[in-house]
PDB file of C-alpha atoms in Angstrom:
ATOM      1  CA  UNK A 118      13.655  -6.185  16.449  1.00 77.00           C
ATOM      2  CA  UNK A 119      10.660  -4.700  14.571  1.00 85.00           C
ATOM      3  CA  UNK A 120       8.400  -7.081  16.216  1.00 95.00           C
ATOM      4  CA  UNK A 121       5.110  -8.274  14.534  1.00 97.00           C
ATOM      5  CA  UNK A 122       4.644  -6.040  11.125  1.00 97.00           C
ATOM      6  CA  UNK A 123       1.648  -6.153   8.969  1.00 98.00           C
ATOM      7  CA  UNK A 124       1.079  -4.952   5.629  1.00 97.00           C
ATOM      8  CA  UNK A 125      -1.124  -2.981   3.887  1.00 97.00           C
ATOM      9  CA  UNK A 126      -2.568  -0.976   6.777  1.00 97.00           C
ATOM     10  CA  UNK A 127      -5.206   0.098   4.856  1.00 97.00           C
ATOM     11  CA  UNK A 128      -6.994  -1.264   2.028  1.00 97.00           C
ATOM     12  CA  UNK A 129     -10.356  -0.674   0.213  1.00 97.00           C
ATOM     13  CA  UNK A 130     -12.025  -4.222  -1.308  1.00 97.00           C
ATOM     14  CA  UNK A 131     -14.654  -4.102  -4.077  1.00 97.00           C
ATOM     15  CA  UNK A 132     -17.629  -7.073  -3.132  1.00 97.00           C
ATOM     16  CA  UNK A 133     -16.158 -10.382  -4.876  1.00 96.00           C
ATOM     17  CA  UNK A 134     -12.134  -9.461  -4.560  1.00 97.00           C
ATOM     18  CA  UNK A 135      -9.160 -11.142  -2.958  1.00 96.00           C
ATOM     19  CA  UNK A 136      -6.559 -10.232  -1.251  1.00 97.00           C
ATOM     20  CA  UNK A 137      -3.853 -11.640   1.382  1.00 98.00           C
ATOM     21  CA  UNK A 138      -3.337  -9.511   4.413  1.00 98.00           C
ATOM     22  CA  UNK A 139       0.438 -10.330   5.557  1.00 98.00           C
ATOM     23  CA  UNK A 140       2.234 -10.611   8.577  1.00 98.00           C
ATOM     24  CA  UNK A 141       5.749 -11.346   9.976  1.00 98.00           C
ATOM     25  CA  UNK A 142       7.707 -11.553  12.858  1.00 97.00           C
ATOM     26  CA  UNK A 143      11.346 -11.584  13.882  1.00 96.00           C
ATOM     27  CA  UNK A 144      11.030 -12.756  17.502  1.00 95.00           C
ATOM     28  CA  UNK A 145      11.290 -16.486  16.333  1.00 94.00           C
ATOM     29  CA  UNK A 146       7.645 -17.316  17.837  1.00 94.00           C
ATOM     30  CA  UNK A 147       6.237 -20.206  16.765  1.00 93.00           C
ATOM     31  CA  UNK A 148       2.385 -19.606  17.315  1.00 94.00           C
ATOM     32  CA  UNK A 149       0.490 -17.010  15.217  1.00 96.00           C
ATOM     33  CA  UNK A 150      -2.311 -15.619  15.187  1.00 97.00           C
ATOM     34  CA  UNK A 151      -5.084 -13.617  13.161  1.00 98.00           C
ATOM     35  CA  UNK A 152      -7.987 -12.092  14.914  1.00 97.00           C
ATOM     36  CA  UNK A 153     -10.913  -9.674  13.201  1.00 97.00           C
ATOM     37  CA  UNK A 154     -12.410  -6.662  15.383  1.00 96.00           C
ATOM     38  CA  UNK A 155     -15.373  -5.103  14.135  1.00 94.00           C
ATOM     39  CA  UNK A 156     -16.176  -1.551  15.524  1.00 88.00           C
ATOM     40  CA  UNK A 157     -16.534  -1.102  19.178  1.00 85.00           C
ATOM     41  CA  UNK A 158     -16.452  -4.821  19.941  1.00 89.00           C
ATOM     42  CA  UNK A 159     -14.022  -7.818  20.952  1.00 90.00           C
ATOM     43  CA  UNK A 160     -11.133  -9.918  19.166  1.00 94.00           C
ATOM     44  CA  UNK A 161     -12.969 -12.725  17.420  1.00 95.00           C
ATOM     45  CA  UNK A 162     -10.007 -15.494  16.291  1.00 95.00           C
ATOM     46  CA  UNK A 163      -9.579 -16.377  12.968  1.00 97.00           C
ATOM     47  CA  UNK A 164      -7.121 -18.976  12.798  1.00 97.00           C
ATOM     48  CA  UNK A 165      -4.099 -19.668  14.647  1.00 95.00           C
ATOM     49  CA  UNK A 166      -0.690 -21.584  13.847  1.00 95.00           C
ATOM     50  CA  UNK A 167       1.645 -23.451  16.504  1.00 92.00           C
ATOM     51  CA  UNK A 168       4.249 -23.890  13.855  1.00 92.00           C
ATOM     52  CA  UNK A 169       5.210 -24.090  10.510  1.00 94.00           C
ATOM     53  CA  UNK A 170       2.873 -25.891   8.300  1.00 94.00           C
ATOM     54  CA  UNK A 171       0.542 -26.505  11.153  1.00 94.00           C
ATOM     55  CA  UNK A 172      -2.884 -24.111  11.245  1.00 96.00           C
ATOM     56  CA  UNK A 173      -5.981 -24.242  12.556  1.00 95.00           C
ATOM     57  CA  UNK A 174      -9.235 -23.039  12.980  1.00 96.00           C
ATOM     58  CA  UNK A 175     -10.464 -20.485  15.299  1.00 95.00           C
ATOM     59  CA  UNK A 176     -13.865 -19.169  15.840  1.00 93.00           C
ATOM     60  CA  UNK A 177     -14.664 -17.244  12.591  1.00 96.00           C
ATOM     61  CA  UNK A 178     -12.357 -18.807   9.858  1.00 97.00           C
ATOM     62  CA  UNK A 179     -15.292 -18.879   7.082  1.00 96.00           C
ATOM     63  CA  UNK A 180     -14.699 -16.957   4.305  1.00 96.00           C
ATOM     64  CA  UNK A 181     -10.458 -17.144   5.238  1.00 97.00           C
ATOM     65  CA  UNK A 182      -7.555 -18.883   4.814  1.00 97.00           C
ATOM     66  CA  UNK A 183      -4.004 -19.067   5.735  1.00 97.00           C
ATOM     67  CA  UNK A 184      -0.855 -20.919   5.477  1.00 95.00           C
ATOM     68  CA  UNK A 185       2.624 -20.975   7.305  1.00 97.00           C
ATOM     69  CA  UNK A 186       5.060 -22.460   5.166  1.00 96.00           C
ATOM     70  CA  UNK A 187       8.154 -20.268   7.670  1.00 97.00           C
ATOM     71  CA  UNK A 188       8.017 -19.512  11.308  1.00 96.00           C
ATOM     72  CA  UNK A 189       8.322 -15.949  10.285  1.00 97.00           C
ATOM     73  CA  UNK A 190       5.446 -15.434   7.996  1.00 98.00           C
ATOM     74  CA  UNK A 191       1.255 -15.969   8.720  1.00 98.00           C
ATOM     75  CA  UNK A 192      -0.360 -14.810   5.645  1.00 98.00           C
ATOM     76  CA  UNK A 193      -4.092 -14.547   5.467  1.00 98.00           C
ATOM     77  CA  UNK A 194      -6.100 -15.198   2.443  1.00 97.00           C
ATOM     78  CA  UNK A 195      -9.673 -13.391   1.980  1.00 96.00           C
ATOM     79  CA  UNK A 196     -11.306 -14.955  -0.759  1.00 89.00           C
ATOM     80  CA  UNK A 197     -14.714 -13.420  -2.435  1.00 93.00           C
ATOM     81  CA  UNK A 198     -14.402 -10.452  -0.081  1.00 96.00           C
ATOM     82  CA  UNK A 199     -17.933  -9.200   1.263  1.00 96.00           C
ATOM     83  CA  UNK A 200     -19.124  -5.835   3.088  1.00 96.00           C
ATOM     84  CA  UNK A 201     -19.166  -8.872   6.486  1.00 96.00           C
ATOM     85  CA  UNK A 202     -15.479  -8.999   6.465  1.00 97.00           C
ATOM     86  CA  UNK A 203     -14.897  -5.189   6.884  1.00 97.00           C
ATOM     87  CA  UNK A 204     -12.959  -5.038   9.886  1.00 97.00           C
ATOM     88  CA  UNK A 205      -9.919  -4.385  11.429  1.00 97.00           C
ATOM     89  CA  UNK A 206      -7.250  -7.363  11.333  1.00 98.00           C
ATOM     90  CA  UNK A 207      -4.799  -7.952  13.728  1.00 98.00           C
ATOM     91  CA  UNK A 208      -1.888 -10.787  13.890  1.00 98.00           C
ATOM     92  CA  UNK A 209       0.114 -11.924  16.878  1.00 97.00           C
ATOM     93  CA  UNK A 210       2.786 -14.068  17.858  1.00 96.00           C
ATOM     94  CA  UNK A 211       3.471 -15.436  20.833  1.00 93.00           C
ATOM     95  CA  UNK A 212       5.914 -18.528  22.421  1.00 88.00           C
ATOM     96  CA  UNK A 213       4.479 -21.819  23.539  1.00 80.00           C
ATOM     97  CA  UNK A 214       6.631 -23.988  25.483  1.00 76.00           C
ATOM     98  CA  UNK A 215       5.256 -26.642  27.796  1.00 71.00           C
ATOM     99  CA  UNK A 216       2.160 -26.184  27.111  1.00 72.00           C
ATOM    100  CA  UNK A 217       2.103 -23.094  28.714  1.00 76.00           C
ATOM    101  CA  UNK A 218       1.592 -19.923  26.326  1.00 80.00           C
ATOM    102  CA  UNK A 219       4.075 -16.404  26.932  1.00 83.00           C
ATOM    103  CA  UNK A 220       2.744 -12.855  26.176  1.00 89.00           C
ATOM    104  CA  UNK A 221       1.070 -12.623  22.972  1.00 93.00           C
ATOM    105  CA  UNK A 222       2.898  -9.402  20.852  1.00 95.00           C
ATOM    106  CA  UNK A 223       0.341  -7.715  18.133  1.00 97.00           C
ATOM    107  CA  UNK A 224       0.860  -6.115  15.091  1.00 98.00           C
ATOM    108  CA  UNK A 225      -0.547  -2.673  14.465  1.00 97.00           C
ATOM    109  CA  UNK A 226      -3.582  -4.014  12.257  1.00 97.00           C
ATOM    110  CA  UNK A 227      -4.685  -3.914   9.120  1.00 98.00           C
ATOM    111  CA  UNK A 228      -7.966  -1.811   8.198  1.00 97.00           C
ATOM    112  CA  UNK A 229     -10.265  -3.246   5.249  1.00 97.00           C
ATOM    113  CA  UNK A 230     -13.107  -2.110   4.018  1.00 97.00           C
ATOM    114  CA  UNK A 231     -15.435  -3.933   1.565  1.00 97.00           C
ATOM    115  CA  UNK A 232     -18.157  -1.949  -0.562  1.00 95.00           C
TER     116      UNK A 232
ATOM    117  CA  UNK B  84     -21.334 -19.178  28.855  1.00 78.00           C
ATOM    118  CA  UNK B  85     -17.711 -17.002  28.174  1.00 85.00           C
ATOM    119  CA  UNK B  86     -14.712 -18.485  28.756  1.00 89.00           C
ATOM    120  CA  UNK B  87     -13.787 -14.588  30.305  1.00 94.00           C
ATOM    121  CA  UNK B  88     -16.395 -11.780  31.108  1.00 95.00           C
ATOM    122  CA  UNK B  89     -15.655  -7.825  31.877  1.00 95.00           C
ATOM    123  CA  UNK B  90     -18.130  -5.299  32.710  1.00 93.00           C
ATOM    124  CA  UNK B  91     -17.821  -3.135  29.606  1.00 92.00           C
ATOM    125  CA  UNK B  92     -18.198   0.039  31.454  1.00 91.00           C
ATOM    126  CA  UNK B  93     -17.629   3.098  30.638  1.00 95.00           C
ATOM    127  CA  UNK B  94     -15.743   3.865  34.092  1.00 96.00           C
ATOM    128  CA  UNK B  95     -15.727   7.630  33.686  1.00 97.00           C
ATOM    129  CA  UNK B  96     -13.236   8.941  36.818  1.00 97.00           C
ATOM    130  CA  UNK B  97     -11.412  12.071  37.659  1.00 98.00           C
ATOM    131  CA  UNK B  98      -8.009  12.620  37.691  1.00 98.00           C
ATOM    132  CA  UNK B  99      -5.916  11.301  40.476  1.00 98.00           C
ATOM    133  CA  UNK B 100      -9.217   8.968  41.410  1.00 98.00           C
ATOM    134  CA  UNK B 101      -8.402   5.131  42.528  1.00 98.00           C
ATOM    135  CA  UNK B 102     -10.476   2.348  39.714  1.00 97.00           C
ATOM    136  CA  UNK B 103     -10.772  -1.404  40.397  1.00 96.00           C
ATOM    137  CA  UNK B 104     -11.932  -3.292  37.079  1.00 93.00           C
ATOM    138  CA  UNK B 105     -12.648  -7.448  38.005  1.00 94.00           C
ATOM    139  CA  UNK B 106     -12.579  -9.996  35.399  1.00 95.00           C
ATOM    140  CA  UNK B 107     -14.123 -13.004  35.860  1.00 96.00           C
ATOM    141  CA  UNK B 108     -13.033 -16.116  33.710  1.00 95.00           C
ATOM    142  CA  UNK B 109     -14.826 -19.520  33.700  1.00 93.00           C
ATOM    143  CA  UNK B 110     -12.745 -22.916  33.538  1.00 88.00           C
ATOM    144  CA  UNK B 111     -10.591 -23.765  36.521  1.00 84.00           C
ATOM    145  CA  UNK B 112      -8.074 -25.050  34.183  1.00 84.00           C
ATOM    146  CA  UNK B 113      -6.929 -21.295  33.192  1.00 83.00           C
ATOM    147  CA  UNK B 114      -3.451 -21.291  33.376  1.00 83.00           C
ATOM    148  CA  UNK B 115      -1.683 -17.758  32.853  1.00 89.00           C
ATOM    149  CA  UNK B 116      -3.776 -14.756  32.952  1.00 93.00           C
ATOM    150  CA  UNK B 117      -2.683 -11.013  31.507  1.00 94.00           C
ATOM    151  CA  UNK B 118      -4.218  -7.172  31.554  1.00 97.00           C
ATOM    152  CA  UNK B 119      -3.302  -5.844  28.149  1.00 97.00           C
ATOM    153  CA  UNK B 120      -4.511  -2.377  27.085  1.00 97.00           C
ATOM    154  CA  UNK B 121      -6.079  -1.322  24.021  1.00 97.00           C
ATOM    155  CA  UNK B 122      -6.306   2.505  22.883  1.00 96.00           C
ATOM    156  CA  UNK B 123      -8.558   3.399  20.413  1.00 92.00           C
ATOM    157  CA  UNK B 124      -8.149   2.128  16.749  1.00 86.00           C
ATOM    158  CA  UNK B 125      -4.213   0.768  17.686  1.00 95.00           C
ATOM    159  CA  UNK B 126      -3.487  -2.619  18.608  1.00 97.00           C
ATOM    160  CA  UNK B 127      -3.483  -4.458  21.965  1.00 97.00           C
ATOM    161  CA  UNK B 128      -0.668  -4.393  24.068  1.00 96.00           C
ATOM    162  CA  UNK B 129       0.605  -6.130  27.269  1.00 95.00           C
ATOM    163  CA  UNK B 130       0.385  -4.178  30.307  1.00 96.00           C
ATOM    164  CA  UNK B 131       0.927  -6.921  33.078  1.00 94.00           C
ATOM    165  CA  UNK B 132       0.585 -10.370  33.698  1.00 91.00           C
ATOM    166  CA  UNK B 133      -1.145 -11.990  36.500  1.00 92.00           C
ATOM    167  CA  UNK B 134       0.651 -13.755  39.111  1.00 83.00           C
ATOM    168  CA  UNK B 135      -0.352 -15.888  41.809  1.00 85.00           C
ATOM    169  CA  UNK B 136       0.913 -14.049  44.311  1.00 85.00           C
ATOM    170  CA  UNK B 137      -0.160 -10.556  42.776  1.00 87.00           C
ATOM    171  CA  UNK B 138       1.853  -8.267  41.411  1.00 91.00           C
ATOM    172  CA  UNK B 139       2.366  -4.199  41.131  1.00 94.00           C
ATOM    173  CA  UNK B 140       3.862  -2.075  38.750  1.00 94.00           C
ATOM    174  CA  UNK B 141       3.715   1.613  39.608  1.00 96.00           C
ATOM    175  CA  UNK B 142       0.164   2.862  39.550  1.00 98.00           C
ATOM    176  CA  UNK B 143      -1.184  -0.883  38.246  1.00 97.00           C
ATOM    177  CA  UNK B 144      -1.719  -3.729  40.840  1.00 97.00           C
ATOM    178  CA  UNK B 145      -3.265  -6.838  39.620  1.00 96.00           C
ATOM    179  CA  UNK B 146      -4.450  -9.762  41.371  1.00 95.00           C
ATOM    180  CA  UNK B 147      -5.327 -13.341  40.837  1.00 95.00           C
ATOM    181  CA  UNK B 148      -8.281 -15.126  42.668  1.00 93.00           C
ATOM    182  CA  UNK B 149      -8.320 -18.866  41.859  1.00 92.00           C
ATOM    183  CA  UNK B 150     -10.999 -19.978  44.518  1.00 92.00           C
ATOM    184  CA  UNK B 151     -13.592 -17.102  42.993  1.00 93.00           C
ATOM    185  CA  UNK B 152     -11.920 -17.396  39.395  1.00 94.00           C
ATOM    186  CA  UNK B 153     -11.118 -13.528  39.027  1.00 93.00           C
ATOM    187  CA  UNK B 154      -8.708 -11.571  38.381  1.00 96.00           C
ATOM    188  CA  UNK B 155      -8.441  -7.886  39.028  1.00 96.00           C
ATOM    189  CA  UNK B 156      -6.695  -4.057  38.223  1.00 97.00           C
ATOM    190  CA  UNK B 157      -6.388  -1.053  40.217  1.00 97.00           C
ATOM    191  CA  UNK B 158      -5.377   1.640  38.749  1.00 98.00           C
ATOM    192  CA  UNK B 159      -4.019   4.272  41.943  1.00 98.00           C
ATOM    193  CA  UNK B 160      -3.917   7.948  40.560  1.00 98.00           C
ATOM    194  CA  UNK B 161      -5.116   7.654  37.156  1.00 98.00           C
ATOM    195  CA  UNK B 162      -3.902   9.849  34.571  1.00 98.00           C
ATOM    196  CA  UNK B 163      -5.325  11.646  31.880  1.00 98.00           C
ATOM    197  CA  UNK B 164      -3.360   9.221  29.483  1.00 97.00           C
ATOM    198  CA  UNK B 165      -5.061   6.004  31.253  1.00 98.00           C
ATOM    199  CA  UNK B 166      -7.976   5.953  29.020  1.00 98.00           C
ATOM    200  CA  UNK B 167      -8.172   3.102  27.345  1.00 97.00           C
ATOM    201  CA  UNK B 168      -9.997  -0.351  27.103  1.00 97.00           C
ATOM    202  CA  UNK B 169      -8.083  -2.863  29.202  1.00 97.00           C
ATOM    203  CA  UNK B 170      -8.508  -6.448  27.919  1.00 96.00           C
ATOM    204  CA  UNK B 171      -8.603  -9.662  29.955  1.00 96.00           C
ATOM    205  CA  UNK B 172      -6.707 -12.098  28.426  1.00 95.00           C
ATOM    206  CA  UNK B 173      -7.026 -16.216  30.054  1.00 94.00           C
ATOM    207  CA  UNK B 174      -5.043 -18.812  28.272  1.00 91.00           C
ATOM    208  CA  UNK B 175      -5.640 -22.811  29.778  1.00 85.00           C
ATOM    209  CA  UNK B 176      -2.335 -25.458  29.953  1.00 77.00           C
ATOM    210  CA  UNK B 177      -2.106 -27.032  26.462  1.00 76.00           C
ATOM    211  CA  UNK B 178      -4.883 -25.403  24.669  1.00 79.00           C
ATOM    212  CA  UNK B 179      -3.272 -22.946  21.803  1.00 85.00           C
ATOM    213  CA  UNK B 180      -5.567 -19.985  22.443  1.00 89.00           C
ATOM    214  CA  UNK B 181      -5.886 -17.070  23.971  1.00 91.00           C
ATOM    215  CA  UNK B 182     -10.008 -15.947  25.513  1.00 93.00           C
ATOM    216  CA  UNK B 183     -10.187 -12.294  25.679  1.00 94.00           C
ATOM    217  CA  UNK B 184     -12.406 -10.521  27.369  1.00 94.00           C
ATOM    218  CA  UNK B 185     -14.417  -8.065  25.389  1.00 92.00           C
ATOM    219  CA  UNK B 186     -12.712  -5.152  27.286  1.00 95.00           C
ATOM    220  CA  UNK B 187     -13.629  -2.712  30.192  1.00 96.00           C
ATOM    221  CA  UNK B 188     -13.632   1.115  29.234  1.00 96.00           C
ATOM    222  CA  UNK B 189     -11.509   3.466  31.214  1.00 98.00           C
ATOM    223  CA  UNK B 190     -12.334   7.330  30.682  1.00 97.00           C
ATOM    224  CA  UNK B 191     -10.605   9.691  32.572  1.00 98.00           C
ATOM    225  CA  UNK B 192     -11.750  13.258  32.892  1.00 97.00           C
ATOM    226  CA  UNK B 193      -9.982  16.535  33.714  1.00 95.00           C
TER     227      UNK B 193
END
C-alpha cells in the first residue's frame, strides 16, 4: 500500500500560470480531500469529494478546482495562479460509512510557490 | 466562534516532564474526535483517536469530555522526539468534514 501520494512536491508558478496538483490513493477511500497551509498556521479546506463524480466546496475553493472522475484519483486545478495561493497543499482520504467518518490518511504535500 | 479551539502554545518542557494540552470543540453534535501530530514542514498524521471511555497508548492518554465538550492529551515522559504540533481533529455524524484545530506546539528541551 503506498497510501495517499502526491505529485510534484515542489513546484515554482510564475503570476497568471496553471497547473494541477495530483493525488491518489490505493486504500479504496471514497472521501478526499485538499487542504492549503500557509506558513505557521492551520489546514484551511479546499474542497472535498465523498465519491466519484461528487465534489464540493470547502472553505477556500476560490481560485481552485477539482474533479473525481475514479475513487483513486482527486486532482486539483489552480487556475491564474497568484503570489495568495503559495502554500503548502495537502490531500487526504479517508472512509465514510454511516455517516460516521474513519481516520483521515495525508499525503506528504505539495509545496508551491507563486512569484 | 470555531468549531475546535487549542491554545497554540509554545509548551516548552524538559525532558522526562508530564504535558496536558485540552482542546475544546463547540457543537454537541461532534461525533468522533482524533489527536494527530504534525512535525514541521511534513504532513499530519494520526496519533490516537478519542474514545468515550478514554484511551492510552504508551506515553499518550487521551480523554473525551462530552458534558464540558473537551478533549484532552498527556504526554507522561516526553521525549526529545515529541516536539511537534498536535492537531485536534472533530468530525460531526453526517457532515463530510473534518474541523481542525489550529494546533498546540510541543517543544521539548534537553
Amino acid at each position: 500500500n503506498a497510501g495517499v501520494t502526491q505529485t510534484p512536491k515542489f513546484r515554482i508558478l510564475k503570476i497568471g500560470q496553471s497547473m494541477t496538483l495530483q493525488c491518489a490513493q490505493d486504500m479504496n477511500h471514497n472521501y478526499m480531500y485538499w487542504y492549503r497551509q500557509d506558513p505557521g498556521m492551520g489546514l484551511k479546506l479546499i474542497y472535498y469529494s465523498v465519491g466519484a463524480g461528487i465534489t464540493d466546496k470547502g472553505e477556500v475553493p476560490n481560485g481552485y478546482n477539482v474533479s473525481r472522475s475514479t475513487t483513486e484519483d482527486f486532482p486539483l486545478r489552480l487556475e491564474l495562479a497568484a503570489p495568495s495561493q503559495t502554500s503548502v497543499y495537502f490531500c487526504a482520504s479517508s472512509v465514510g460509512t454511516s455517516g460516521l467518518l474513519g481516520e483521515q490518511f495525508f499525503g506528504p504535500g505539495t509545496r508551491l510557490t507563486v512569484l | 466562534r470555531k468549531e475546535v479551539e487549542q491554545d497554540p502554545g509554545p509548551f516548552n518542557v524538559p525532558e522526562g516532564a508530564t504535558v496536558a494540552f485540552n482542546c475544546t470543540y463547540s457543537n454537541s453534535a461532534s461525533q468522533s474526535f482524533f489527536w494527530y501530530r504534525q512535525d514541521c514542514r511534513k504532513e499530519p498524521k494520526l496519533l490516537m483517536s478519542v474514545y468515550s471511555s478514554g484511551n492510552e497508548d504508551g506515553r499518550f492518554t487521551a480523554q473525551l469530555n462530552r458534558a464540558s465538550q473537551y478533549i484532552s492529551l498527556l504526554i507522561r515522559d516526553s521525549k526529545l522526539s515529541d516536539s511537534a504540533t498536535y492537531l485536534c481533529v472533530v468530525t460531526r455524524y453526517n457532515f463530510n468534514k473534518f474541523y481542525f484545530g489550529s494546533g498546540t506546539k510541543l517543544n521539548v528541551k534537553p
